[in-house]
Structure formats: structure tokens, C-alpha cells
mmCIF file of N, CA, C and O in Angstrom:
data_model
loop_
_atom_site.group_PDB
_atom_site.id
_atom_site.type_symbol
_atom_site.label_atom_id
_atom_site.label_comp_id
_atom_site.label_asym_id
_atom_site.label_seq_id
_atom_site.Cartn_x
_atom_site.Cartn_y
_atom_site.Cartn_z
ATOM 1 N N MET A 1 12.656 6.307 -9.207
ATOM 2 C CA MET A 1 12.517 5.886 -7.834
ATOM 3 C C MET A 1 11.020 7.027 -7.448
ATOM 4 O O MET A 1 11.340 7.892 -7.316
ATOM 5 N N SER A 2 9.970 6.257 -7.258
ATOM 6 C CA SER A 2 8.808 7.294 -6.737
ATOM 7 C C SER A 2 8.730 7.471 -5.102
ATOM 8 O O SER A 2 9.079 6.912 -4.417
ATOM 9 N N ALA A 3 8.364 8.578 -5.053
ATOM 10 C CA ALA A 3 8.489 8.884 -3.448
ATOM 11 C C ALA A 3 6.888 8.663 -3.071
ATOM 12 O O ALA A 3 5.775 8.476 -3.696
ATOM 13 N N ARG A 4 6.791 8.254 -1.887
ATOM 14 C CA ARG A 4 5.468 7.772 -0.945
ATOM 15 C C ARG A 4 4.633 8.683 -0.706
ATOM 16 O O ARG A 4 5.661 9.561 0.100
ATOM 17 N N LEU A 5 3.237 8.938 -1.280
ATOM 18 C CA LEU A 5 2.628 9.765 -0.540
ATOM 19 C C LEU A 5 2.245 9.482 0.522
ATOM 20 O O LEU A 5 2.084 8.631 0.832
ATOM 21 N N THR A 6 1.583 10.696 1.832
ATOM 22 C CA THR A 6 1.321 10.604 2.637
ATOM 23 C C THR A 6 -0.300 10.698 2.457
ATOM 24 O O THR A 6 -0.597 11.990 2.054
ATOM 25 N N LEU A 7 -0.929 10.156 3.758
ATOM 26 C CA LEU A 7 -2.162 9.749 3.383
ATOM 27 C C LEU A 7 -2.998 10.689 4.823
ATOM 28 O O LEU A 7 -2.526 9.874 5.542
ATOM 29 N N GLU A 8 -3.465 11.635 4.744
ATOM 30 C CA GLU A 8 -3.836 12.531 5.942
ATOM 31 C C GLU A 8 -5.202 12.309 5.831
ATOM 32 O O GLU A 8 -5.903 13.012 4.905
ATOM 33 N N ILE A 9 -5.690 11.945 6.580
ATOM 34 C CA ILE A 9 -7.180 11.908 6.783
ATOM 35 C C ILE A 9 -8.227 12.680 8.230
ATOM 36 O O ILE A 9 -7.655 12.898 9.170
ATOM 37 N N ALA A 10 -9.016 13.568 7.527
ATOM 38 C CA ALA A 10 -9.752 14.729 8.915
ATOM 39 C C ALA A 10 -10.797 13.573 9.372
ATOM 40 O O ALA A 10 -11.565 13.353 8.238
ATOM 41 N N SER A 11 -11.111 13.433 10.601
ATOM 42 C CA SER A 11 -11.785 13.144 11.279
ATOM 43 C C SER A 11 -12.615 13.797 12.418
ATOM 44 O O SER A 11 -11.899 14.099 12.821
ATOM 45 N N ASN A 12 -13.830 13.559 12.335
ATOM 46 C CA ASN A 12 -14.684 14.491 13.584
ATOM 47 C C ASN A 12 -15.028 13.700 14.874
ATOM 48 O O ASN A 12 -15.729 14.272 15.692
ATOM 49 N N SER A 13 -14.571 12.686 14.791
ATOM 50 C CA SER A 13 -14.718 11.799 16.156
ATOM 51 C C SER A 13 -13.877 10.660 16.206
ATOM 52 O O SER A 13 -12.571 10.391 15.155
ATOM 53 N N VAL A 14 -13.280 9.997 17.381
ATOM 54 C CA VAL A 14 -12.690 8.813 17.579
ATOM 55 C C VAL A 14 -12.809 7.726 16.412
ATOM 56 O O VAL A 14 -11.965 7.186 16.251
ATOM 57 N N ALA A 15 -13.758 7.586 16.756
ATOM 58 C CA ALA A 15 -14.308 6.466 15.782
ATOM 59 C C ALA A 15 -13.993 6.425 14.656
ATOM 60 O O ALA A 15 -13.263 5.602 13.998
ATOM 61 N N SER A 16 -14.383 7.875 13.618
ATOM 62 C CA SER A 16 -13.434 7.838 12.484
ATOM 63 C C SER A 16 -12.040 7.840 12.221
ATOM 64 O O SER A 16 -11.560 7.420 11.293
ATOM 65 N N ALA A 17 -11.732 8.369 13.499
ATOM 66 C CA ALA A 17 -10.083 8.357 13.352
ATOM 67 C C ALA A 17 -9.394 6.800 13.271
ATOM 68 O O ALA A 17 -8.469 6.423 12.615
ATOM 69 N N LEU A 18 -10.175 5.852 14.165
ATOM 70 C CA LEU A 18 -9.693 4.760 14.364
ATOM 71 C C LEU A 18 -10.187 3.954 13.039
ATOM 72 O O LEU A 18 -9.117 3.150 12.770
ATOM 73 N N ALA A 19 -10.737 3.898 12.442
ATOM 74 C CA ALA A 19 -11.235 3.648 11.009
ATOM 75 C C ALA A 19 -10.550 3.703 9.917
ATOM 76 O O ALA A 19 -10.193 2.889 8.845
ATOM 77 N N ALA A 20 -10.346 5.382 9.892
ATOM 78 C CA ALA A 20 -8.852 5.590 9.293
ATOM 79 C C ALA A 20 -7.302 4.995 9.275
ATOM 80 O O ALA A 20 -7.086 4.398 8.417
ATOM 81 N N GLN A 21 -7.356 4.819 10.555
ATOM 82 C CA GLN A 21 -6.185 4.050 10.852
ATOM 83 C C GLN A 21 -6.283 2.670 10.485
ATOM 84 O O GLN A 21 -5.107 1.821 9.923
ATOM 85 N N ALA A 22 -7.263 2.139 10.674
ATOM 86 C CA ALA A 22 -7.535 0.211 10.036
ATOM 87 C C ALA A 22 -7.611 0.675 8.498
ATOM 88 O O ALA A 22 -7.135 -0.504 8.014
ATOM 89 N N GLY A 23 -7.586 1.794 7.966
ATOM 90 C CA GLY A 23 -7.840 1.630 6.573
ATOM 91 C C GLY A 23 -6.679 2.044 5.808
ATOM 92 O O GLY A 23 -6.534 1.987 4.491
ATOM 93 N N GLY A 24 -5.796 2.201 6.667
ATOM 94 C CA GLY A 24 -4.003 2.519 6.047
ATOM 95 C C GLY A 24 -3.653 4.284 5.958
ATOM 96 O O GLY A 24 -2.814 4.478 5.292
ATOM 97 N N ALA A 25 -4.545 4.984 6.832
ATOM 98 C CA ALA A 25 -4.029 6.262 7.161
ATOM 99 C C ALA A 25 -2.919 6.635 7.532
ATOM 100 O O ALA A 25 -2.565 5.937 8.407
ATOM 101 N N ASP A 26 -1.691 7.172 7.219
ATOM 102 C CA ASP A 26 -0.647 7.974 8.170
ATOM 103 C C ASP A 26 -0.679 8.473 8.877
ATOM 104 O O ASP A 26 0.001 8.874 9.791
ATOM 105 N N ARG A 27 -1.495 9.283 9.326
ATOM 106 C CA ARG A 27 -2.129 10.472 10.203
ATOM 107 C C ARG A 27 -3.482 10.566 10.273
ATOM 108 O O ARG A 27 -4.158 10.871 9.654
ATOM 109 N N ILE A 28 -3.698 11.614 11.480
ATOM 110 C CA ILE A 28 -5.024 11.705 11.638
ATOM 111 C C ILE A 28 -5.320 13.237 11.916
ATOM 112 O O ILE A 28 -4.162 13.767 12.473
ATOM 113 N N GLU A 29 -5.842 14.350 11.188
ATOM 114 C CA GLU A 29 -6.252 15.661 11.309
ATOM 115 C C GLU A 29 -7.851 15.627 12.319
ATOM 116 O O GLU A 29 -8.619 15.670 11.837
ATOM 117 N N LEU A 30 -8.147 15.841 13.735
ATOM 118 C CA LEU A 30 -9.158 15.758 14.492
ATOM 119 C C LEU A 30 -9.485 17.171 14.830
ATOM 120 O O LEU A 30 -8.843 18.163 14.911
ATOM 121 N N PHE A 31 -10.964 17.315 14.591
ATOM 122 C CA PHE A 31 -11.561 18.103 14.578
ATOM 123 C C PHE A 31 -13.318 18.180 15.004
ATOM 124 O O PHE A 31 -13.386 16.884 15.088
ATOM 125 N N ASP A 32 -13.699 18.988 15.142
ATOM 126 C CA ASP A 32 -15.459 18.888 15.915
ATOM 127 C C ASP A 32 -16.177 19.901 14.900
ATOM 128 O O ASP A 32 -15.773 20.672 14.019
ATOM 129 N N HIS A 33 -17.700 19.361 14.913
ATOM 130 C CA HIS A 33 -18.602 20.371 14.318
ATOM 131 C C HIS A 33 -18.331 20.891 12.825
ATOM 132 O O HIS A 33 -17.857 21.973 12.672
ATOM 133 N N LEU A 34 -18.310 20.174 11.716
ATOM 134 C CA LEU A 34 -17.886 20.197 10.636
ATOM 135 C C LEU A 34 -18.948 20.813 9.712
ATOM 136 O O LEU A 34 -18.723 21.650 8.942
ATOM 137 N N ALA A 35 -19.755 20.942 10.414
ATOM 138 C CA ALA A 35 -21.143 21.681 9.839
ATOM 139 C C ALA A 35 -20.826 22.996 10.000
ATOM 140 O O ALA A 35 -21.455 23.841 9.421
ATOM 141 N N GLU A 36 -20.477 23.302 11.124
ATOM 142 C CA GLU A 36 -19.864 24.831 11.045
ATOM 143 C C GLU A 36 -18.145 25.272 10.534
ATOM 144 O O GLU A 36 -17.956 26.399 10.768
ATOM 145 N N GLY A 37 -17.445 24.340 9.786
ATOM 146 C CA GLY A 37 -16.702 24.487 9.297
ATOM 147 C C GLY A 37 -15.165 23.793 10.076
ATOM 148 O O GLY A 37 -14.097 23.898 9.391
ATOM 149 N N GLY A 38 -15.488 23.308 11.025
ATOM 150 C CA GLY A 38 -14.307 22.656 11.911
ATOM 151 C C GLY A 38 -14.100 23.698 13.021
ATOM 152 O O GLY A 38 -13.500 25.030 12.928
ATOM 153 N N THR A 39 -13.916 22.963 14.011
ATOM 154 C CA THR A 39 -13.335 23.425 15.549
ATOM 155 C C THR A 39 -12.873 22.818 16.225
ATOM 156 O O THR A 39 -12.362 21.400 15.941
ATOM 157 N N THR A 40 -11.879 23.154 17.001
ATOM 158 C CA THR A 40 -11.244 22.600 18.344
ATOM 159 C C THR A 40 -12.190 21.311 18.987
ATOM 160 O O THR A 40 -12.804 21.873 19.906
ATOM 161 N N PRO A 41 -11.585 20.165 19.055
ATOM 162 C CA PRO A 41 -12.459 18.836 19.443
ATOM 163 C C PRO A 41 -11.887 19.117 21.059
ATOM 164 O O PRO A 41 -11.358 19.910 21.503
ATOM 165 N N SER A 42 -13.092 18.727 21.508
ATOM 166 C CA SER A 42 -12.711 18.647 23.336
ATOM 167 C C SER A 42 -11.320 18.065 23.756
ATOM 168 O O SER A 42 -10.910 17.198 23.019
ATOM 169 N N PHE A 43 -11.044 18.174 24.987
ATOM 170 C CA PHE A 43 -10.296 17.814 25.532
ATOM 171 C C PHE A 43 -9.816 16.212 25.962
ATOM 172 O O PHE A 43 -9.531 15.887 25.575
ATOM 173 N N ALA A 44 -11.185 15.968 25.837
ATOM 174 C CA ALA A 44 -11.243 14.459 26.081
ATOM 175 C C ALA A 44 -11.714 13.493 24.929
ATOM 176 O O ALA A 44 -10.631 12.230 24.465
ATOM 177 N N SER A 45 -11.795 14.342 23.675
ATOM 178 C CA SER A 45 -11.726 13.836 22.234
ATOM 179 C C SER A 45 -9.784 13.735 21.935
ATOM 180 O O SER A 45 -9.768 12.355 21.569
ATOM 181 N N ILE A 46 -9.537 14.611 22.560
ATOM 182 C CA ILE A 46 -8.086 14.239 21.970
ATOM 183 C C ILE A 46 -7.101 13.417 22.750
ATOM 184 O O ILE A 46 -6.394 13.058 22.690
ATOM 185 N N ALA A 47 -7.174 13.601 24.164
ATOM 186 C CA ALA A 47 -7.072 12.244 25.083
ATOM 187 C C ALA A 47 -7.238 10.950 24.765
ATOM 188 O O ALA A 47 -6.483 9.854 24.266
ATOM 189 N N ILE A 48 -8.321 10.507 24.603
ATOM 190 C CA ILE A 48 -8.566 9.446 23.590
ATOM 191 C C ILE A 48 -8.281 8.921 22.455
ATOM 192 O O ILE A 48 -7.860 7.911 22.427
ATOM 193 N N ALA A 49 -8.104 10.044 21.385
ATOM 194 C CA ALA A 49 -7.686 9.440 20.143
ATOM 195 C C ALA A 49 -6.191 9.501 20.596
ATOM 196 O O ALA A 49 -5.485 8.331 19.936
ATOM 197 N N ARG A 50 -5.448 10.475 21.103
ATOM 198 C CA ARG A 50 -3.970 9.870 21.446
ATOM 199 C C ARG A 50 -3.914 8.697 21.973
ATOM 200 O O ARG A 50 -2.726 7.698 22.073
ATOM 201 N N GLU A 51 -4.841 8.373 23.247
ATOM 202 C CA GLU A 51 -4.386 6.816 23.845
ATOM 203 C C GLU A 51 -4.723 5.579 22.834
ATOM 204 O O GLU A 51 -3.890 5.034 22.554
ATOM 205 N N ARG A 52 -5.187 5.989 21.969
ATOM 206 C CA ARG A 52 -5.564 5.345 20.793
ATOM 207 C C ARG A 52 -4.799 4.892 19.724
ATOM 208 O O ARG A 52 -5.122 3.622 19.154
ATOM 209 N N LEU A 53 -4.416 5.704 19.134
ATOM 210 C CA LEU A 53 -4.299 5.856 17.608
ATOM 211 C C LEU A 53 -2.403 5.324 17.675
ATOM 212 O O LEU A 53 -2.124 5.980 19.100
ATOM 213 N N GLN A 54 -2.350 5.041 17.155
ATOM 214 C CA GLN A 54 -0.988 4.458 16.923
ATOM 215 C C GLN A 54 -0.064 5.255 15.815
ATOM 216 O O GLN A 54 0.644 4.730 15.693
ATOM 217 N N ILE A 55 -0.926 6.211 15.125
ATOM 218 C CA ILE A 55 0.005 6.930 14.093
ATOM 219 C C ILE A 55 -0.500 8.514 14.808
ATOM 220 O O ILE A 55 -0.799 8.850 15.351
ATOM 221 N N PRO A 56 0.664 9.317 14.004
ATOM 222 C CA PRO A 56 0.275 10.930 14.274
ATOM 223 C C PRO A 56 -0.992 11.558 14.375
ATOM 224 O O PRO A 56 -1.741 10.967 13.529
ATOM 225 N N LEU A 57 -1.372 12.010 15.713
ATOM 226 C CA LEU A 57 -1.772 13.019 15.516
ATOM 227 C C LEU A 57 -2.172 14.253 15.620
ATOM 228 O O LEU A 57 -1.081 14.945 16.193
ATOM 229 N N PHE A 58 -2.851 15.043 14.502
ATOM 230 C CA PHE A 58 -2.812 16.761 14.597
ATOM 231 C C PHE A 58 -4.013 17.173 15.113
ATOM 232 O O PHE A 58 -4.802 16.639 14.730
ATOM 233 N N VAL A 59 -4.272 18.108 15.386
ATOM 234 C CA VAL A 59 -5.393 18.792 15.858
ATOM 235 C C VAL A 59 -5.650 20.073 15.518
ATOM 236 O O VAL A 59 -5.017 20.961 15.675
ATOM 237 N N LEU A 60 -6.724 19.862 15.350
ATOM 238 C CA LEU A 60 -7.188 21.645 14.373
ATOM 239 C C LEU A 60 -7.779 22.689 15.544
ATOM 240 O O LEU A 60 -8.024 22.156 16.543
ATOM 241 N N VAL A 61 -6.823 23.805 15.366
ATOM 242 C CA VAL A 61 -7.600 24.395 16.514
ATOM 243 C C VAL A 61 -8.170 25.684 16.166
ATOM 244 O O VAL A 61 -7.516 26.557 15.218
ATOM 245 N N ARG A 62 -8.976 26.190 16.362
ATOM 246 C CA ARG A 62 -9.968 26.957 15.734
ATOM 247 C C ARG A 62 -10.971 26.983 16.781
ATOM 248 O O ARG A 62 -12.124 26.185 16.674
ATOM 249 N N PRO A 63 -11.240 28.337 17.469
ATOM 250 C CA PRO A 63 -11.843 28.076 18.807
ATOM 251 C C PRO A 63 -13.452 28.409 18.552
ATOM 252 O O PRO A 63 -14.201 28.568 19.372
ATOM 253 N N ARG A 64 -13.157 29.108 17.364
ATOM 254 C CA ARG A 64 -14.729 29.314 16.374
ATOM 255 C C ARG A 64 -15.368 28.764 15.126
ATOM 256 O O ARG A 64 -14.111 28.572 14.499
ATOM 257 N N PRO A 65 -16.345 28.824 14.703
ATOM 258 C CA PRO A 65 -16.457 28.228 13.390
ATOM 259 C C PRO A 65 -16.220 29.097 12.327
ATOM 260 O O PRO A 65 -15.709 30.466 12.645
ATOM 261 N N GLY A 66 -15.734 28.614 11.036
ATOM 262 C CA GLY A 66 -15.413 29.513 9.998
ATOM 263 C C GLY A 66 -13.835 29.145 9.777
ATOM 264 O O GLY A 66 -13.608 29.582 8.333
#
């Protein structure tokens, strides 16, 4: 019997998170400012994603680039 893999998608917006969910993602890692290496998204982005997603949401917590 083979184990099922979990598909986690890194998303830099609510729109991409919703697209990933529609495409079969098992969970989302939400972040902002990809060009800077990723930072914590705004409270509003987190709240909207939490409201609209039906899969687990993980939030990158990084207050500065790097």
C-alpha cells in the first residue's frame, strides 16, 4: 500500500490560494512579497483566505525580507 502525498502550495495572494484549492491542493502556505523572499501577509489577506478556503491554511510569519 502506498502512502498518499500531501500537496502544499505556496501562494502570494488569496486568488492564487483559491486557484490552488480548485486545482487539488491539500493545504496552502500564504505569504506576501515574493520578490523580497517572502514576508507575513496582511491581516486582511489572512482573514479573507481563512473565510474562503476549505483546506488548511498556514501563514508564513516573517516580519522582514530574507
